[in-house]
PDB file of C-alpha atoms in Angstrom:
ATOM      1  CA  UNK A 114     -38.650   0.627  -6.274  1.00 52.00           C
ATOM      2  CA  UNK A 115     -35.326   2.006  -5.611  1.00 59.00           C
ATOM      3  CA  UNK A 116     -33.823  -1.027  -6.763  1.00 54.00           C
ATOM      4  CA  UNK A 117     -36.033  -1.572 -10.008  1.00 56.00           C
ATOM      5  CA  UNK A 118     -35.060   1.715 -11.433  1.00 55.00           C
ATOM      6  CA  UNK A 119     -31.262   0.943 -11.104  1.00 56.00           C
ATOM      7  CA  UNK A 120     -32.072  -2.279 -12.910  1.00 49.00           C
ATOM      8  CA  UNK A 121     -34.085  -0.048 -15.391  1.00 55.00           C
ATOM      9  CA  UNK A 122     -31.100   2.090 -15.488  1.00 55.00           C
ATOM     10  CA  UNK A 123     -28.429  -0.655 -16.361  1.00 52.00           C
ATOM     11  CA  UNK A 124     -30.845  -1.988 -18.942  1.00 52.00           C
ATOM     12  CA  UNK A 125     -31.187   1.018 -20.393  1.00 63.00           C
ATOM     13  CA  UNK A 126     -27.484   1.790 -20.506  1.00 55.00           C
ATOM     14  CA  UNK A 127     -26.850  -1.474 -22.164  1.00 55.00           C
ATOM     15  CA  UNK A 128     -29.446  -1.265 -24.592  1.00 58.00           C
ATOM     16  CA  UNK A 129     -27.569   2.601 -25.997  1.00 59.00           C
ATOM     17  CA  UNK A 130     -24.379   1.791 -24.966  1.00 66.00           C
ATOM     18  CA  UNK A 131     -23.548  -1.903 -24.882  1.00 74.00           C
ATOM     19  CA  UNK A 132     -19.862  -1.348 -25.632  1.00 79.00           C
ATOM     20  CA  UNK A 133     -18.992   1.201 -22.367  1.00 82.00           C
ATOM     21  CA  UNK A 134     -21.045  -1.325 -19.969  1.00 83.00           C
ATOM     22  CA  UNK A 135     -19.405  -4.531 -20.904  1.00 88.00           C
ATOM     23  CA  UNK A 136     -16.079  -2.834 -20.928  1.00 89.00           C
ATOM     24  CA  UNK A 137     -16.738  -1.206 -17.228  1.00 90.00           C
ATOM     25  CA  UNK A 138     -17.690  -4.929 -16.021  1.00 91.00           C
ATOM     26  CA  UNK A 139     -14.684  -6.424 -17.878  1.00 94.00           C
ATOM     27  CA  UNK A 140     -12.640  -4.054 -15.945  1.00 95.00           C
ATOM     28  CA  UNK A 141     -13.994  -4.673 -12.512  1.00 94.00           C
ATOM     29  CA  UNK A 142     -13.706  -8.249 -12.949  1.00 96.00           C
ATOM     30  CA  UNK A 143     -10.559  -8.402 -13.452  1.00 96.00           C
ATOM     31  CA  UNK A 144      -9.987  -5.933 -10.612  1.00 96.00           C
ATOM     32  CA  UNK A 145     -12.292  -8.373  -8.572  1.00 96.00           C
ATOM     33  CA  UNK A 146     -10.265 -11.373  -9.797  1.00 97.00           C
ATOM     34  CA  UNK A 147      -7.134 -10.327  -8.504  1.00 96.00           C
ATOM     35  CA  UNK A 148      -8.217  -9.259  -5.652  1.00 96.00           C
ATOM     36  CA  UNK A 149      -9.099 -13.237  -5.303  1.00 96.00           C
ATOM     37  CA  UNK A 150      -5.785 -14.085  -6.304  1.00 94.00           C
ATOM     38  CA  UNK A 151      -3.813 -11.999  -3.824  1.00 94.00           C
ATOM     39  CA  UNK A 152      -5.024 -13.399  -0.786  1.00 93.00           C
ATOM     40  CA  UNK A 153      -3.574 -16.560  -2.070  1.00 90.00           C
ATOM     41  CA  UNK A 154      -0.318 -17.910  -2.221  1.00 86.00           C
ATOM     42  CA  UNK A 155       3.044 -17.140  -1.248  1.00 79.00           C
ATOM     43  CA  UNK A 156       6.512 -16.523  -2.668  1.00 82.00           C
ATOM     44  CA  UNK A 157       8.580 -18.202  -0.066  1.00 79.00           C
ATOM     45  CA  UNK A 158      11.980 -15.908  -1.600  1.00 79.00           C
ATOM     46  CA  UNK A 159      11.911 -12.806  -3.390  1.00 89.00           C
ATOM     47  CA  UNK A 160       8.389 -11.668  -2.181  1.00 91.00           C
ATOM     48  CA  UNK A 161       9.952 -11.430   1.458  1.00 90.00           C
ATOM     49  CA  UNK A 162      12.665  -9.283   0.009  1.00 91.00           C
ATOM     50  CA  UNK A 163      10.514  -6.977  -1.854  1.00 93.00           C
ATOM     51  CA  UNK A 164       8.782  -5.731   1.765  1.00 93.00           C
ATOM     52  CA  UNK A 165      11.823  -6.855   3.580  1.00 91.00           C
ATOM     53  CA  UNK A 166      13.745  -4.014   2.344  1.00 92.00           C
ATOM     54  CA  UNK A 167      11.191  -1.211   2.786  1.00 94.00           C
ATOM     55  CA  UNK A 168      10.511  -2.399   6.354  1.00 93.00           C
ATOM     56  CA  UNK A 169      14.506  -2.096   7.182  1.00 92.00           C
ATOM     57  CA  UNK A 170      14.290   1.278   6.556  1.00 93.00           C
ATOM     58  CA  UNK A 171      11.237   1.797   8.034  1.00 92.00           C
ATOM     59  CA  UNK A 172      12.716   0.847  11.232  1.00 91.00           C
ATOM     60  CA  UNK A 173      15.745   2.389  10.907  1.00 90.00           C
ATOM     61  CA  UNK A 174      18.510   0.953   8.347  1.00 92.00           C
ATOM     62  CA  UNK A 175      20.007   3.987   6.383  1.00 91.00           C
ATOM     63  CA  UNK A 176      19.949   3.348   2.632  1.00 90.00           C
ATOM     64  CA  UNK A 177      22.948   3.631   1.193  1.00 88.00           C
ATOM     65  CA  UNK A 178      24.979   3.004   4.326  1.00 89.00           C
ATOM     66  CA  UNK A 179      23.294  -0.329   5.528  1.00 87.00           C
ATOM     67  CA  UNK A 180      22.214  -1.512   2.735  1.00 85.00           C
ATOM     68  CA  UNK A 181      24.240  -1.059  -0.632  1.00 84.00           C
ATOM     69  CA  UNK A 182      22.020  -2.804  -3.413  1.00 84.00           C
ATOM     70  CA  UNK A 183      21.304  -1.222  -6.222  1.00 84.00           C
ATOM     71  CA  UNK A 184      17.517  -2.633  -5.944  1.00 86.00           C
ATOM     72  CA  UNK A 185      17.382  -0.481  -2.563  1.00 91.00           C
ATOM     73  CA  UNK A 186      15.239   1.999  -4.621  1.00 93.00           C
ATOM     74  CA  UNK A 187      12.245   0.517  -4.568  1.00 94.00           C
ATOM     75  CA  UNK A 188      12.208   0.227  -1.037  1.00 94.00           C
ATOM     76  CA  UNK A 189      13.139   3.591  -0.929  1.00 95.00           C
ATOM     77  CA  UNK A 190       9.427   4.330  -2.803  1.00 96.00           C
ATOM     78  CA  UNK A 191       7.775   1.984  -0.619  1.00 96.00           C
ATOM     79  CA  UNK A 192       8.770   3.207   2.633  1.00 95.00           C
ATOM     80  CA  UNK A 193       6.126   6.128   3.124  1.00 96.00           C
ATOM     81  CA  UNK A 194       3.499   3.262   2.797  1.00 96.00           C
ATOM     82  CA  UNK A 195       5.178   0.213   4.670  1.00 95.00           C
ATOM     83  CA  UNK A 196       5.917   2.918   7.361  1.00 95.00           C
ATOM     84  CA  UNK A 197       2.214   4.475   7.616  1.00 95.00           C
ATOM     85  CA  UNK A 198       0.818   0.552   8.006  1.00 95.00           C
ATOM     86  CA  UNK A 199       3.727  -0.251  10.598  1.00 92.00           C
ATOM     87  CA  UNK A 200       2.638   3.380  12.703  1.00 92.00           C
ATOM     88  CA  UNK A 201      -0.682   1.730  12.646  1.00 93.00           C
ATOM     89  CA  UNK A 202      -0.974  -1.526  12.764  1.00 92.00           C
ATOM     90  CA  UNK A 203       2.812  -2.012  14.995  1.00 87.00           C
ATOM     91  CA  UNK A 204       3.686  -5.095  13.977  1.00 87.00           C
ATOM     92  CA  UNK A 205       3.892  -6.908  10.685  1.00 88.00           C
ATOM     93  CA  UNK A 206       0.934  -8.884  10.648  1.00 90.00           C
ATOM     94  CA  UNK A 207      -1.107  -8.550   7.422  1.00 91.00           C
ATOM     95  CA  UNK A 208       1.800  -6.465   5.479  1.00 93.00           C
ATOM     96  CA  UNK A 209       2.527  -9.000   2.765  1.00 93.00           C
ATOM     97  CA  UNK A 210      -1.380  -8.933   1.859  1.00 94.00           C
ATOM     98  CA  UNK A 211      -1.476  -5.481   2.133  1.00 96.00           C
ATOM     99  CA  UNK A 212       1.350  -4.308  -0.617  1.00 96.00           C
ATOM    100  CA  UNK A 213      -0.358  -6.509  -2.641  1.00 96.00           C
ATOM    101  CA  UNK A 214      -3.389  -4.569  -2.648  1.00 97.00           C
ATOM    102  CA  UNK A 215      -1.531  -1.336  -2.595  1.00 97.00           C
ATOM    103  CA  UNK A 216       0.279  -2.850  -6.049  1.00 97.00           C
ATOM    104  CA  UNK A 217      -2.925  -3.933  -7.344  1.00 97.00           C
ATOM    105  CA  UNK A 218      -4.445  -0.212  -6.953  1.00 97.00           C
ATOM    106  CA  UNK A 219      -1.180   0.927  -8.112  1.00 97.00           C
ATOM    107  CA  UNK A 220      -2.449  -1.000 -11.653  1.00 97.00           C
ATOM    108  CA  UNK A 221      -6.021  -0.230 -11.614  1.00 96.00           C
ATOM    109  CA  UNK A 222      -4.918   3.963 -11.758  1.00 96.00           C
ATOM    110  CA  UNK A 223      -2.447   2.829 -14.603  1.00 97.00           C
ATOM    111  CA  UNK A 224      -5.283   0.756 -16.137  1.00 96.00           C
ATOM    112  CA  UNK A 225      -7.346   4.003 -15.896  1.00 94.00           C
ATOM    113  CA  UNK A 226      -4.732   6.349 -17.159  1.00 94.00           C
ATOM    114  CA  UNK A 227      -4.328   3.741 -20.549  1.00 95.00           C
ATOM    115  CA  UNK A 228      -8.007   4.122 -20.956  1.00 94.00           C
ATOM    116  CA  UNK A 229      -8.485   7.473 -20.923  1.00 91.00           C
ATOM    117  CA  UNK A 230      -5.249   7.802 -22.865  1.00 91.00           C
ATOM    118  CA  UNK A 231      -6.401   5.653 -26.011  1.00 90.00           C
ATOM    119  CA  UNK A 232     -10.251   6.513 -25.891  1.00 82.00           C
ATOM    120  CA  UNK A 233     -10.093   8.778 -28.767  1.00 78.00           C
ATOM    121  CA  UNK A 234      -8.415   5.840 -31.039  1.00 84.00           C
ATOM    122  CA  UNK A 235     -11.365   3.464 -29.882  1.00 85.00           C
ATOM    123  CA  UNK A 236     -15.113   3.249 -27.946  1.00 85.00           C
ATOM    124  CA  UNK A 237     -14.511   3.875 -24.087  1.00 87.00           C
ATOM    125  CA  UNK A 238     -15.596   0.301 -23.664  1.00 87.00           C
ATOM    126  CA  UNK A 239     -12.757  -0.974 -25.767  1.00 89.00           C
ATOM    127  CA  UNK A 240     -10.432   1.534 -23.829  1.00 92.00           C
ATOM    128  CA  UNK A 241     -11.749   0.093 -20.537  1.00 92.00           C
ATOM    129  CA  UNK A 242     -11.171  -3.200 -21.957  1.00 93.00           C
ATOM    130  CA  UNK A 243      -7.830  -2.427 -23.000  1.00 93.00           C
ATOM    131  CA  UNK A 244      -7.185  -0.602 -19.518  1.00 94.00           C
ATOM    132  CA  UNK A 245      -7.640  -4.379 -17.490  1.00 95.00           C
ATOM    133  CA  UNK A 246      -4.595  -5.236 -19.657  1.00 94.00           C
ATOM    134  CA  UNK A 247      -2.330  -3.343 -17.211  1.00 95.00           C
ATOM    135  CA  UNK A 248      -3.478  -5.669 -14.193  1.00 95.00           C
ATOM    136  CA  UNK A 249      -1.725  -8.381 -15.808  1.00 95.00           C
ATOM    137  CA  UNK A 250       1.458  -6.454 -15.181  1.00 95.00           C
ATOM    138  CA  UNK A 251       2.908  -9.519 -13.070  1.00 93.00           C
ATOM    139  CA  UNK A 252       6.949 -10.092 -13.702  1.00 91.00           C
ATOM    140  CA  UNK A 253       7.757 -13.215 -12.455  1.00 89.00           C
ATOM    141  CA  UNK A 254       4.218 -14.508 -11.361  1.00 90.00           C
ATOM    142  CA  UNK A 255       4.898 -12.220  -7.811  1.00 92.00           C
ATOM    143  CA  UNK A 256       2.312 -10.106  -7.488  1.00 93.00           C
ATOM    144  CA  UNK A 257       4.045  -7.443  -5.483  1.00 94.00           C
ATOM    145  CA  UNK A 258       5.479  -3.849  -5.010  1.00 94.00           C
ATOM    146  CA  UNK A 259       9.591  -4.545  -6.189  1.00 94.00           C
ATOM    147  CA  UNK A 260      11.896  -3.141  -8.586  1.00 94.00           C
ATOM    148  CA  UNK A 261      10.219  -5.061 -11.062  1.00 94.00           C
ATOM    149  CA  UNK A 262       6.857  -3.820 -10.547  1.00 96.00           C
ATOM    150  CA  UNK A 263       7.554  -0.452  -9.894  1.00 96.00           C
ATOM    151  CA  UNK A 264      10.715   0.347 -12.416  1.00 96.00           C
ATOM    152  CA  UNK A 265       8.074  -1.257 -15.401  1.00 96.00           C
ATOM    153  CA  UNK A 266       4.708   0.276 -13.981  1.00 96.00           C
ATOM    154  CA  UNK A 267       6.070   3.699 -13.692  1.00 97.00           C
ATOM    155  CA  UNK A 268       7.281   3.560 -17.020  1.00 96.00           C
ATOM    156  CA  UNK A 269       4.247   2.444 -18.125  1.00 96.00           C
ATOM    157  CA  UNK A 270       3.157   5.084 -16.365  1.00 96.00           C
ATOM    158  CA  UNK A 271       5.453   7.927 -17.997  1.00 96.00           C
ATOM    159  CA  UNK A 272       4.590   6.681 -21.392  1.00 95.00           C
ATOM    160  CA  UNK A 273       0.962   6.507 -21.284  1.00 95.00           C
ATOM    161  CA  UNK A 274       1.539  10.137 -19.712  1.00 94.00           C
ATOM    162  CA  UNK A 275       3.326  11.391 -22.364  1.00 93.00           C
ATOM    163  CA  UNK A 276       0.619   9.473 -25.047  1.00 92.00           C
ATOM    164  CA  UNK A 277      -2.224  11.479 -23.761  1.00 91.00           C
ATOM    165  CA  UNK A 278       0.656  14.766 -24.065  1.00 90.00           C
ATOM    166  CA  UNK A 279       0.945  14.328 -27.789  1.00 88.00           C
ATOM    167  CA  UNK A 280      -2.981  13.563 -28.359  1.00 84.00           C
ATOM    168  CA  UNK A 281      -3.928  16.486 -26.245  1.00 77.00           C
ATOM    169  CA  UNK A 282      -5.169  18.657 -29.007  1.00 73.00           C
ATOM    170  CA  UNK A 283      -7.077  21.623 -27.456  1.00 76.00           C
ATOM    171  CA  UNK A 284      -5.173  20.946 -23.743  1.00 84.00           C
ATOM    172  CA  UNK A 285      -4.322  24.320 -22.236  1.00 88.00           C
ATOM    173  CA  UNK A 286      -0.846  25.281 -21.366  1.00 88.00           C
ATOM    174  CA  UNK A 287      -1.488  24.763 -17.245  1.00 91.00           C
ATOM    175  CA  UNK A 288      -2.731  20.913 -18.421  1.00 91.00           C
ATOM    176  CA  UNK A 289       0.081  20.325 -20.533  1.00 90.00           C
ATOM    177  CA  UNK A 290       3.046  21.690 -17.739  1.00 92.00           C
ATOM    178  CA  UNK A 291       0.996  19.015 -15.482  1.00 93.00           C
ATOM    179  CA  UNK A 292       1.122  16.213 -17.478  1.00 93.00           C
ATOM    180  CA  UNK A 293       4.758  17.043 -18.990  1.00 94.00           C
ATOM    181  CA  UNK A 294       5.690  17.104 -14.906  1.00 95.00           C
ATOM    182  CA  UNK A 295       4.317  14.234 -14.027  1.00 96.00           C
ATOM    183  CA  UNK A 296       6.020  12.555 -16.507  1.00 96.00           C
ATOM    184  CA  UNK A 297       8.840  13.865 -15.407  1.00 96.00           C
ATOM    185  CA  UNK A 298       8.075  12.342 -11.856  1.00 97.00           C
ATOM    186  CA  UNK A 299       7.026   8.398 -13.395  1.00 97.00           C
ATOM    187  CA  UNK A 300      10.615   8.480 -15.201  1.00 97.00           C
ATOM    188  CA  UNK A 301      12.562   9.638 -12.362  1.00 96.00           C
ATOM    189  CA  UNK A 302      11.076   7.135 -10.120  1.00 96.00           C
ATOM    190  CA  UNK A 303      11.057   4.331 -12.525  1.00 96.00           C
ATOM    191  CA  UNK A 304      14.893   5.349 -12.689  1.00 95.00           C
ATOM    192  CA  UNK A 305      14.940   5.000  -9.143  1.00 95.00           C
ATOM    193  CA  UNK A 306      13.305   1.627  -8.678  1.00 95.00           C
ATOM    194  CA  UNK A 307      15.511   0.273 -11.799  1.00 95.00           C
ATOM    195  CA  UNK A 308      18.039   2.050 -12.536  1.00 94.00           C
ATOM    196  CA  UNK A 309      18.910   0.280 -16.188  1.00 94.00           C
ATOM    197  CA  UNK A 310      15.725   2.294 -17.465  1.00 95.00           C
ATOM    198  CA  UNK A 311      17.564   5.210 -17.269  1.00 94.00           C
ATOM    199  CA  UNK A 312      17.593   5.470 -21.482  1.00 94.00           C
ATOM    200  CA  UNK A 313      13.713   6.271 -21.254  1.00 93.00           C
ATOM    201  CA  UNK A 314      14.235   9.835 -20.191  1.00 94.00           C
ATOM    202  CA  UNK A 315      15.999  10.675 -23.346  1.00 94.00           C
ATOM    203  CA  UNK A 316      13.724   8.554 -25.086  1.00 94.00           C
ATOM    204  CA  UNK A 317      10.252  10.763 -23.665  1.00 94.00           C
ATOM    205  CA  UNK A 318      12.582  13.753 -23.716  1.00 93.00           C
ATOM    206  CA  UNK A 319      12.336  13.230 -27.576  1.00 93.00           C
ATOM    207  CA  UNK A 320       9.247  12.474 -27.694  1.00 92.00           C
ATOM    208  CA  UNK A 321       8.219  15.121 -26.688  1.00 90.00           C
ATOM    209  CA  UNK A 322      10.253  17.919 -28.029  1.00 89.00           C
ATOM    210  CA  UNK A 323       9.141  16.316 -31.657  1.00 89.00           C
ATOM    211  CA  UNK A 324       5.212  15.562 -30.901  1.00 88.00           C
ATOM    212  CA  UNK A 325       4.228  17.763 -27.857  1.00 83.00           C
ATOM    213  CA  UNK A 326       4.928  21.089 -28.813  1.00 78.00           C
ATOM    214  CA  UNK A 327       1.752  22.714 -28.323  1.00 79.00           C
ATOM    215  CA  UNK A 328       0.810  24.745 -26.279  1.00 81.00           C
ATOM    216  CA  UNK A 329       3.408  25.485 -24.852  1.00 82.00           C
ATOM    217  CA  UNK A 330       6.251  25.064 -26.963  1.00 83.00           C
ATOM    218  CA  UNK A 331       9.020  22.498 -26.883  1.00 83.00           C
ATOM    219  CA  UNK A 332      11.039  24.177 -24.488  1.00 87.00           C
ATOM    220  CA  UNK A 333       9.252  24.891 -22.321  1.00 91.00           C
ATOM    221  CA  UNK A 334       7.453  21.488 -22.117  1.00 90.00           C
ATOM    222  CA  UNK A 335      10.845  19.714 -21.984  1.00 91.00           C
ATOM    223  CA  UNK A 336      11.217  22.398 -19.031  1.00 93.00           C
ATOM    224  CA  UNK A 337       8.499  20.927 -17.137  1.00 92.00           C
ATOM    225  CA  UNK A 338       9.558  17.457 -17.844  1.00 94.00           C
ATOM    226  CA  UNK A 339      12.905  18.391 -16.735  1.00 92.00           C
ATOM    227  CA  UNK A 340      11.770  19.727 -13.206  1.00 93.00           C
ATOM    228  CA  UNK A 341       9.420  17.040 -12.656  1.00 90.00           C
ATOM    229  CA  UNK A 342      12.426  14.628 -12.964  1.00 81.00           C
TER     230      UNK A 342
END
């Protein structure tokens, strides 16, 4: 019985709101797709380096001393997680598939963010739709945390941040310092993990002095941006 009310459930949803229930299973397919994908194939060269570099430090290389790339900061926002799995699991067996996943959940709460972010412009099943776009992000075909990954996805990130900023008509002050700090945050880290995007800070500085003035005024949202970076 239990189960014949879900399906009348579904079946109902579908029948008022087709749009949001085809979007929600496009979504998690393609979150269900790639997490097929991941668990095959290898990149036999820059993959290793991407988790290579996190693990160094993990076990004891000093960025900045040992290592003097300038692609060290992405390892440098990987190493909380590549040292949590190495505290547990003490060795590295299982790592590679495991920053994939971590990336791939890293997209699905971008994919979520876009959604939410353009669902005023369009039906939530659109913005769901449009939200799977973001699992895509693959430079390279390497499906992996890198500079790459991380320096475009957190500018993705920042940008889809500071979208929902300058839609947020009716957002209280306390919402708007949040978002305009976190922000703040997905630059500075995107910075980190590649440092060439350093022009997108003035560029969401801007944006947000000329579109995201209220509630709390452009200074004092470029304020919390500032901090937040």
């Amino acid at each position: 019985t239990t189960k014949s009310a879900s399906l009348g459930l579904a079946f109902s949803m579908l029948r008022v709101q087709p749009s949001v229930v085809l979007g929600t299973l496009i979504f998690f397919g393609v979150v269900a797709f790639w997490v097929w994908r991941v668990q095959r194939g290898i990149d036999l060269s820059d993959e290793s380096f991407y988790v290579a570099l996190p693990m160094r430090f993990a076990l004891g290389d000093r960025p900045f001393f040992d290592e003097r790339s300038s692609t060290q900061g992405a390892g440098l926002l990987e190493l909380p997680i590549v040292a949590l799995y190495h505290l547990i699991v003490r060795s590295n067996s299982g790592l590679m598939l495991f920053m994939r996943l971590v990336y791939l959940t890293f997209l699905t709460s971008v994919g979520f963010s876009l959604a939410n972010a353009v669902g005023g412009w369009i039906s939530r099943g659109a913005a769901l739709a449009c939200g799977a776009l973001t699992c895509f992000y693959v430079p390279y075909c390497i499906y992996q945390m890198s500079y790459n990954t991380l320096g475009g996805g957190l500018a993705m990130l920042a940008s889809i941040t500071v979208l929902t900023l300058a839609r947020g008509e009716g957002m209280t002050a306390q919402a708007a310092g949040r978002h305009a700090f976190f922000a703040g945050v997905c630059v500075a880290a995107s910075c980190l993990a590649y440092p060439t995007l350093l022009p997108l800070a003035g560029v969401h500085a801007l944006t947000l002095v000329l579109f995201c003035r209220r509630p709390l005024g452009w200074w004092r949202v470029l304020a919390h941006y500032t901090v937040g970076g």
